[in-house]
Amino acid sequence: MAHPSSMPLATAERTPWGDWSGGRSPFGVSWQKLMMWIFVVSDAFIFGSFLVSYGTTRTTLTNWPNAAEIFALHVGGQEIPLLLIAIMTFILVSSSGTMALAVHAAYERNRRRAALFLVLTMLLGLTFVGCQAYEWTHLIKDLGVRPWQNPFGAPQFGAYFFTLTGFHGLHVLSGVILLGFVARRVLQGAYERAGSYEMVEIAGLYWHFVDLVWVFIFTFFYLF
């Protein structure tokens, strides 16, 4: 029996493995974009598992701390609940806007504008990570919260907080590194010479996913 790759194209199209036998783009997208979609879906399951586990624990414990009080900021002698978290959310949502503008500029083949918005997105991402580092430091040093203990109630609170925000923060930091690599390639004209700026769109896909995950973490962990 002849190997599928040696079959005429018309024959390969009739076989179950036709799209996967080489020389074709499954689902009409490039392999780079397909791999990113597979990664995003796989990662969504991981974050989803964390959130389901958190939700199950949260609803079975009665001494869960009040997140609004723990994550409050003191400004002008007043305690404002979740102020820092609201600022972090605004920063990350704004970065989705600059990322979308970078993708738009890339498809207009405007290298400078695409690189500018990529760098702005990186700066917003780094600002978010900086705020998260401050939040961690405050909880560990000032409030005594640890992954294995919590002076405000259920010890599982610390474990879920550091796991969820730490795993997400690692994704943001990885995204900043990816955007830096893509911005450098844009400025070097690598995508212009290749005739495609799709890599900017793929990086944008990852970044929007990271932002979307934060919306779920913000909603389920901080608000409930």
PDB file of C-alpha atoms in Angstrom:
ATOM      1  CA  MET A   1       0.000   0.000   0.000  1.00  0.00           C
ATOM      2  CA  ALA A   2       1.388   3.337  -1.009  1.00  0.00           C
ATOM      3  CA  HIS A   3       2.150   5.908   1.729  1.00  0.00           C
ATOM      4  CA  PRO A   4      -0.420   8.741   1.803  1.00  0.00           C
ATOM      5  CA  SER A   5       2.270  11.356   1.067  1.00  0.00           C
ATOM      6  CA  SER A   6       3.060   9.597  -2.224  1.00  0.00           C
ATOM      7  CA  MET A   7      -0.582   9.569  -3.355  1.00  0.00           C
ATOM      8  CA  PRO A   8      -1.915  12.046  -5.864  1.00  0.00           C
ATOM      9  CA  LEU A   9      -3.512  15.079  -4.174  1.00  0.00           C
ATOM     10  CA  ALA A  10      -7.031  14.097  -5.245  1.00  0.00           C
ATOM     11  CA  THR A  11      -6.580  10.683  -3.552  1.00  0.00           C
ATOM     12  CA  ALA A  12      -5.098  12.191  -0.387  1.00  0.00           C
ATOM     13  CA  GLU A  13      -8.083  14.544  -0.076  1.00  0.00           C
ATOM     14  CA  ARG A  14     -10.462  11.561   0.070  1.00  0.00           C
ATOM     15  CA  THR A  15      -8.591   9.877   2.941  1.00  0.00           C
ATOM     16  CA  PRO A  16      -9.280  10.611   6.627  1.00  0.00           C
ATOM     17  CA  TRP A  17      -5.695  11.866   6.995  1.00  0.00           C
ATOM     18  CA  GLY A  18      -5.797  14.059   3.892  1.00  0.00           C
ATOM     19  CA  ASP A  19      -5.280  17.395   5.685  1.00  0.00           C
ATOM     20  CA  TRP A  20      -2.534  15.965   7.894  1.00  0.00           C
ATOM     21  CA  SER A  21      -0.472  14.177   5.261  1.00  0.00           C
ATOM     22  CA  GLY A  22       1.873  17.089   4.645  1.00  0.00           C
ATOM     23  CA  GLY A  23       1.989  20.045   2.305  1.00  0.00           C
ATOM     24  CA  ARG A  24      -1.370  21.387   3.482  1.00  0.00           C
ATOM     25  CA  SER A  25      -2.584  23.731   6.227  1.00  0.00           C
ATOM     26  CA  PRO A  26      -5.199  22.040   8.450  1.00  0.00           C
ATOM     27  CA  PHE A  27      -8.322  24.166   8.934  1.00  0.00           C
ATOM     28  CA  GLY A  28      -6.922  26.726   6.494  1.00  0.00           C
ATOM     29  CA  VAL A  29      -4.527  28.320   9.006  1.00  0.00           C
ATOM     30  CA  SER A  30      -0.761  28.237   9.288  1.00  0.00           C
ATOM     31  CA  TRP A  31       0.831  25.685  11.602  1.00  0.00           C
ATOM     32  CA  GLN A  32       2.126  28.502  13.841  1.00  0.00           C
ATOM     33  CA  LYS A  33      -1.370  29.858  14.440  1.00  0.00           C
ATOM     34  CA  LEU A  34      -2.797  26.344  14.849  1.00  0.00           C
ATOM     35  CA  MET A  35      -0.166  25.497  17.469  1.00  0.00           C
ATOM     36  CA  MET A  36      -0.968  28.702  19.348  1.00  0.00           C
ATOM     37  CA  TRP A  37      -4.676  27.842  19.336  1.00  0.00           C
ATOM     38  CA  ILE A  38      -3.897  24.348  20.656  1.00  0.00           C
ATOM     39  CA  PHE A  39      -1.729  25.882  23.367  1.00  0.00           C
ATOM     40  CA  VAL A  40      -4.407  28.418  24.302  1.00  0.00           C
ATOM     41  CA  VAL A  41      -7.127  25.764  24.550  1.00  0.00           C
ATOM     42  CA  SER A  42      -4.847  23.482  26.598  1.00  0.00           C
ATOM     43  CA  ASP A  43      -3.909  26.339  28.899  1.00  0.00           C
ATOM     44  CA  ALA A  44      -7.559  27.291  29.286  1.00  0.00           C
ATOM     45  CA  PHE A  45      -8.222  23.809  30.678  1.00  0.00           C
ATOM     46  CA  ILE A  46      -5.411  24.259  33.227  1.00  0.00           C
ATOM     47  CA  PHE A  47      -6.701  27.634  34.405  1.00  0.00           C
ATOM     48  CA  GLY A  48     -10.243  26.261  34.354  1.00  0.00           C
ATOM     49  CA  SER A  49      -9.184  23.364  36.590  1.00  0.00           C
ATOM     50  CA  PHE A  50      -7.588  25.777  39.053  1.00  0.00           C
ATOM     51  CA  LEU A  51     -10.717  27.922  39.178  1.00  0.00           C
ATOM     52  CA  VAL A  52     -13.058  24.935  39.577  1.00  0.00           C
ATOM     53  CA  SER A  53     -10.875  23.622  42.407  1.00  0.00           C
ATOM     54  CA  TYR A  54     -10.878  27.072  44.001  1.00  0.00           C
ATOM     55  CA  GLY A  55     -14.655  27.390  43.643  1.00  0.00           C
ATOM     56  CA  THR A  56     -15.223  23.984  45.232  1.00  0.00           C
ATOM     57  CA  THR A  57     -12.992  24.817  48.197  1.00  0.00           C
ATOM     58  CA  ARG A  58     -14.397  28.324  48.521  1.00  0.00           C
ATOM     59  CA  THR A  59     -17.996  27.130  48.770  1.00  0.00           C
ATOM     60  CA  THR A  60     -17.243  24.398  51.316  1.00  0.00           C
ATOM     61  CA  LEU A  61     -15.390  26.605  53.820  1.00  0.00           C
ATOM     62  CA  THR A  62     -17.104  29.105  56.097  1.00  0.00           C
ATOM     63  CA  ASN A  63     -14.027  31.016  57.307  1.00  0.00           C
ATOM     64  CA  TRP A  64     -12.901  32.341  53.940  1.00  0.00           C
ATOM     65  CA  PRO A  65     -11.353  35.824  54.336  1.00  0.00           C
ATOM     66  CA  ASN A  66     -12.937  38.950  52.892  1.00  0.00           C
ATOM     67  CA  ALA A  67     -10.842  39.739  49.813  1.00  0.00           C
ATOM     68  CA  ALA A  68     -12.105  43.326  49.709  1.00  0.00           C
ATOM     69  CA  GLU A  69     -10.476  43.989  53.096  1.00  0.00           C
ATOM     70  CA  ILE A  70      -7.247  42.085  52.459  1.00  0.00           C
ATOM     71  CA  PHE A  71      -6.611  43.752  49.102  1.00  0.00           C
ATOM     72  CA  ALA A  72      -7.621  47.266  50.188  1.00  0.00           C
ATOM     73  CA  LEU A  73      -5.249  50.201  49.768  1.00  0.00           C
ATOM     74  CA  HIS A  74      -4.893  53.030  52.281  1.00  0.00           C
ATOM     75  CA  VAL A  75      -5.110  56.349  50.443  1.00  0.00           C
ATOM     76  CA  GLY A  76      -5.433  59.684  52.270  1.00  0.00           C
ATOM     77  CA  GLY A  77      -6.232  57.938  55.521  1.00  0.00           C
ATOM     78  CA  GLN A  78      -9.044  55.959  53.940  1.00  0.00           C
ATOM     79  CA  GLU A  79      -9.205  52.288  53.111  1.00  0.00           C
ATOM     80  CA  ILE A  80     -10.335  51.708  49.517  1.00  0.00           C
ATOM     81  CA  PRO A  81     -11.270  48.056  48.807  1.00  0.00           C
ATOM     82  CA  LEU A  82      -9.643  46.369  45.808  1.00  0.00           C
ATOM     83  CA  LEU A  83      -8.152  49.644  44.534  1.00  0.00           C
ATOM     84  CA  LEU A  84      -4.841  48.078  43.474  1.00  0.00           C
ATOM     85  CA  ILE A  85      -6.625  45.137  41.818  1.00  0.00           C
ATOM     86  CA  ALA A  86      -8.877  47.547  39.907  1.00  0.00           C
ATOM     87  CA  ILE A  87      -5.792  49.456  38.704  1.00  0.00           C
ATOM     88  CA  MET A  88      -4.106  46.194  37.649  1.00  0.00           C
ATOM     89  CA  THR A  89      -7.226  45.140  35.747  1.00  0.00           C
ATOM     90  CA  PHE A  90      -7.423  48.496  33.985  1.00  0.00           C
ATOM     91  CA  ILE A  91      -3.743  48.223  32.991  1.00  0.00           C
ATOM     92  CA  LEU A  92      -4.158  44.730  31.551  1.00  0.00           C
ATOM     93  CA  VAL A  93      -7.379  45.543  29.697  1.00  0.00           C
ATOM     94  CA  SER A  94      -5.688  48.643  28.255  1.00  0.00           C
ATOM     95  CA  SER A  95      -2.815  46.463  27.055  1.00  0.00           C
ATOM     96  CA  SER A  96      -5.322  44.451  25.003  1.00  0.00           C
ATOM     97  CA  GLY A  97      -6.218  47.694  23.247  1.00  0.00           C
ATOM     98  CA  THR A  98      -2.597  48.539  22.420  1.00  0.00           C
ATOM     99  CA  MET A  99      -2.048  44.948  21.274  1.00  0.00           C
ATOM    100  CA  ALA A 100      -5.015  45.195  18.901  1.00  0.00           C
ATOM    101  CA  LEU A 101      -3.579  48.444  17.519  1.00  0.00           C
ATOM    102  CA  ALA A 102      -0.217  46.707  17.011  1.00  0.00           C
ATOM    103  CA  VAL A 103      -1.873  43.926  15.002  1.00  0.00           C
ATOM    104  CA  HIS A 104      -3.810  46.491  12.951  1.00  0.00           C
ATOM    105  CA  ALA A 105      -0.625  48.442  12.205  1.00  0.00           C
ATOM    106  CA  ALA A 106       1.185  45.226  11.282  1.00  0.00           C
ATOM    107  CA  TYR A 107      -1.428  44.316   8.684  1.00  0.00           C
ATOM    108  CA  GLU A 108      -1.091  47.843   7.289  1.00  0.00           C
ATOM    109  CA  ARG A 109       2.648  47.057   7.055  1.00  0.00           C
ATOM    110  CA  ASN A 110       3.423  50.084   9.227  1.00  0.00           C
ATOM    111  CA  ARG A 111       6.520  48.761  11.006  1.00  0.00           C
ATOM    112  CA  ARG A 112       7.182  51.734  13.272  1.00  0.00           C
ATOM    113  CA  ARG A 113       3.588  51.972  14.470  1.00  0.00           C
ATOM    114  CA  ALA A 114       3.381  48.218  15.034  1.00  0.00           C
ATOM    115  CA  ALA A 115       6.622  48.228  17.026  1.00  0.00           C
ATOM    116  CA  LEU A 116       5.464  51.267  19.024  1.00  0.00           C
ATOM    117  CA  PHE A 117       2.242  49.595  20.147  1.00  0.00           C
ATOM    118  CA  LEU A 118       4.073  46.342  20.857  1.00  0.00           C
ATOM    119  CA  VAL A 119       6.461  48.215  23.152  1.00  0.00           C
ATOM    120  CA  LEU A 120       3.541  50.015  24.819  1.00  0.00           C
ATOM    121  CA  THR A 121       1.894  46.639  25.421  1.00  0.00           C
ATOM    122  CA  MET A 122       5.130  45.346  26.933  1.00  0.00           C
ATOM    123  CA  LEU A 123       5.358  48.365  29.252  1.00  0.00           C
ATOM    124  CA  LEU A 124       1.773  47.857  30.411  1.00  0.00           C
ATOM    125  CA  GLY A 125       2.498  44.171  30.986  1.00  0.00           C
ATOM    126  CA  LEU A 126       5.604  44.997  33.021  1.00  0.00           C
ATOM    127  CA  THR A 127       3.594  47.539  35.037  1.00  0.00           C
ATOM    128  CA  PHE A 128       1.038  44.832  35.790  1.00  0.00           C
ATOM    129  CA  VAL A 129       3.775  42.444  36.931  1.00  0.00           C
ATOM    130  CA  GLY A 130       5.268  45.221  39.076  1.00  0.00           C
ATOM    131  CA  CYS A 131       1.894  45.804  40.760  1.00  0.00           C
ATOM    132  CA  GLN A 132       1.599  42.069  41.338  1.00  0.00           C
ATOM    133  CA  ALA A 133       5.068  41.990  42.911  1.00  0.00           C
ATOM    134  CA  TYR A 134       3.989  44.806  45.258  1.00  0.00           C
ATOM    135  CA  GLU A 135       0.801  42.902  46.108  1.00  0.00           C
ATOM    136  CA  TRP A 136       2.750  39.723  46.912  1.00  0.00           C
ATOM    137  CA  THR A 137       5.281  41.641  49.021  1.00  0.00           C
ATOM    138  CA  HIS A 138       2.507  43.381  50.974  1.00  0.00           C
ATOM    139  CA  LEU A 139       0.678  40.131  51.676  1.00  0.00           C
ATOM    140  CA  ILE A 140       3.811  38.213  52.674  1.00  0.00           C
ATOM    141  CA  LYS A 141       5.686  40.865  54.686  1.00  0.00           C
ATOM    142  CA  ASP A 142       2.901  43.040  56.097  1.00  0.00           C
ATOM    143  CA  LEU A 143      -0.015  40.636  56.469  1.00  0.00           C
ATOM    144  CA  GLY A 144       1.802  37.326  57.024  1.00  0.00           C
ATOM    145  CA  VAL A 145      -0.038  35.401  54.308  1.00  0.00           C
ATOM    146  CA  ARG A 146       1.793  32.311  53.069  1.00  0.00           C
ATOM    147  CA  PRO A 147       0.835  29.472  50.701  1.00  0.00           C
ATOM    148  CA  TRP A 148       0.385  27.230  53.731  1.00  0.00           C
ATOM    149  CA  GLN A 149      -1.082  29.698  56.258  1.00  0.00           C
ATOM    150  CA  ASN A 150      -3.382  32.678  56.459  1.00  0.00           C
ATOM    151  CA  PRO A 151      -3.935  34.746  59.639  1.00  0.00           C
ATOM    152  CA  PHE A 152      -7.351  35.893  58.366  1.00  0.00           C
ATOM    153  CA  GLY A 153      -9.034  32.504  58.127  1.00  0.00           C
ATOM    154  CA  ALA A 154      -8.846  29.473  55.854  1.00  0.00           C
ATOM    155  CA  PRO A 155      -5.215  28.516  55.123  1.00  0.00           C
ATOM    156  CA  GLN A 156      -6.224  27.445  51.595  1.00  0.00           C
ATOM    157  CA  PHE A 157      -6.672  31.124  50.756  1.00  0.00           C
ATOM    158  CA  GLY A 158      -2.910  31.663  50.489  1.00  0.00           C
ATOM    159  CA  ALA A 159      -2.373  28.519  48.434  1.00  0.00           C
ATOM    160  CA  TYR A 160      -5.004  29.486  45.861  1.00  0.00           C
ATOM    161  CA  PHE A 161      -3.951  33.133  45.764  1.00  0.00           C
ATOM    162  CA  PHE A 162      -0.275  32.440  45.102  1.00  0.00           C
ATOM    163  CA  THR A 163      -1.029  29.612  42.653  1.00  0.00           C
ATOM    164  CA  LEU A 164      -3.574  31.501  40.562  1.00  0.00           C
ATOM    165  CA  THR A 165      -1.860  34.887  40.490  1.00  0.00           C
ATOM    166  CA  GLY A 166       1.638  33.383  40.257  1.00  0.00           C
ATOM    167  CA  PHE A 167       0.753  31.137  37.320  1.00  0.00           C
ATOM    168  CA  HIS A 168      -0.988  34.015  35.574  1.00  0.00           C
ATOM    169  CA  GLY A 169       1.871  36.425  36.309  1.00  0.00           C
ATOM    170  CA  LEU A 170       4.280  33.929  34.757  1.00  0.00           C
ATOM    171  CA  HIS A 171       2.131  33.981  31.619  1.00  0.00           C
ATOM    172  CA  VAL A 172       2.205  37.789  31.522  1.00  0.00           C
ATOM    173  CA  LEU A 173       5.986  37.813  31.898  1.00  0.00           C
ATOM    174  CA  SER A 174       6.342  35.187  29.162  1.00  0.00           C
ATOM    175  CA  GLY A 175       4.088  37.314  26.955  1.00  0.00           C
ATOM    176  CA  VAL A 176       6.286  40.369  27.510  1.00  0.00           C
ATOM    177  CA  ILE A 177       9.330  38.355  26.402  1.00  0.00           C
ATOM    178  CA  LEU A 178       7.437  37.086  23.329  1.00  0.00           C
ATOM    179  CA  LEU A 179       6.326  40.618  22.411  1.00  0.00           C
ATOM    180  CA  GLY A 180       9.898  41.849  22.802  1.00  0.00           C
ATOM    181  CA  PHE A 181      11.079  39.180  20.364  1.00  0.00           C
ATOM    182  CA  VAL A 182       8.318  40.040  17.879  1.00  0.00           C
ATOM    183  CA  ALA A 183       8.917  43.813  18.186  1.00  0.00           C
ATOM    184  CA  ARG A 184      12.604  43.288  17.443  1.00  0.00           C
ATOM    185  CA  ARG A 185      11.762  41.238  14.347  1.00  0.00           C
ATOM    186  CA  VAL A 186       9.303  43.909  13.226  1.00  0.00           C
ATOM    187  CA  LEU A 187      11.940  46.647  13.523  1.00  0.00           C
ATOM    188  CA  GLN A 188      14.488  44.488  11.711  1.00  0.00           C
ATOM    189  CA  GLY A 189      12.026  44.091   8.828  1.00  0.00           C
ATOM    190  CA  ALA A 190      12.039  40.294   9.088  1.00  0.00           C
ATOM    191  CA  TYR A 191       8.268  39.990   8.575  1.00  0.00           C
ATOM    192  CA  GLU A 192       8.323  42.567   5.778  1.00  0.00           C
ATOM    193  CA  ARG A 193      10.881  40.477   3.891  1.00  0.00           C
ATOM    194  CA  ALA A 194       8.905  37.288   4.583  1.00  0.00           C
ATOM    195  CA  GLY A 195       5.771  38.965   3.223  1.00  0.00           C
ATOM    196  CA  SER A 196       3.665  38.217   6.307  1.00  0.00           C
ATOM    197  CA  TYR A 197       3.081  39.834   9.700  1.00  0.00           C
ATOM    198  CA  GLU A 198       1.083  36.883  10.977  1.00  0.00           C
ATOM    199  CA  MET A 199       3.476  36.416  13.908  1.00  0.00           C
ATOM    200  CA  VAL A 200       2.245  39.725  15.349  1.00  0.00           C
ATOM    201  CA  GLU A 201      -1.319  38.395  15.213  1.00  0.00           C
ATOM    202  CA  ILE A 202      -0.243  35.114  16.846  1.00  0.00           C
ATOM    203  CA  ALA A 203       1.475  37.028  19.661  1.00  0.00           C
ATOM    204  CA  GLY A 204      -1.708  39.075  19.986  1.00  0.00           C
ATOM    205  CA  LEU A 205      -3.752  35.902  20.293  1.00  0.00           C
ATOM    206  CA  TYR A 206      -1.620  34.821  23.256  1.00  0.00           C
ATOM    207  CA  TRP A 207      -1.807  38.254  24.870  1.00  0.00           C
ATOM    208  CA  HIS A 208      -5.588  38.525  24.584  1.00  0.00           C
ATOM    209  CA  PHE A 209      -5.897  35.054  26.115  1.00  0.00           C
ATOM    210  CA  VAL A 210      -3.776  36.104  29.102  1.00  0.00           C
ATOM    211  CA  ASP A 211      -5.947  39.204  29.548  1.00  0.00           C
ATOM    212  CA  LEU A 212      -9.132  37.149  29.347  1.00  0.00           C
ATOM    213  CA  VAL A 213      -7.867  34.740  32.007  1.00  0.00           C
ATOM    214  CA  TRP A 214      -7.242  37.670  34.324  1.00  0.00           C
ATOM    215  CA  VAL A 215     -10.861  38.783  33.952  1.00  0.00           C
ATOM    216  CA  PHE A 216     -11.952  35.368  35.234  1.00  0.00           C
ATOM    217  CA  ILE A 217      -9.435  35.438  38.111  1.00  0.00           C
ATOM    218  CA  PHE A 218     -10.522  38.967  39.030  1.00  0.00           C
ATOM    219  CA  THR A 219     -14.190  38.021  38.947  1.00  0.00           C
ATOM    220  CA  PHE A 220     -14.082  34.715  40.796  1.00  0.00           C
ATOM    221  CA  PHE A 221     -11.191  35.202  43.230  1.00  0.00           C
ATOM    222  CA  TYR A 222     -11.334  38.884  44.141  1.00  0.00           C
ATOM    223  CA  LEU A 223     -15.046  39.686  43.828  1.00  0.00           C
ATOM    224  CA  PHE A 224     -16.535  36.498  45.311  1.00  0.00           C
TER     225      PHE A 224
END
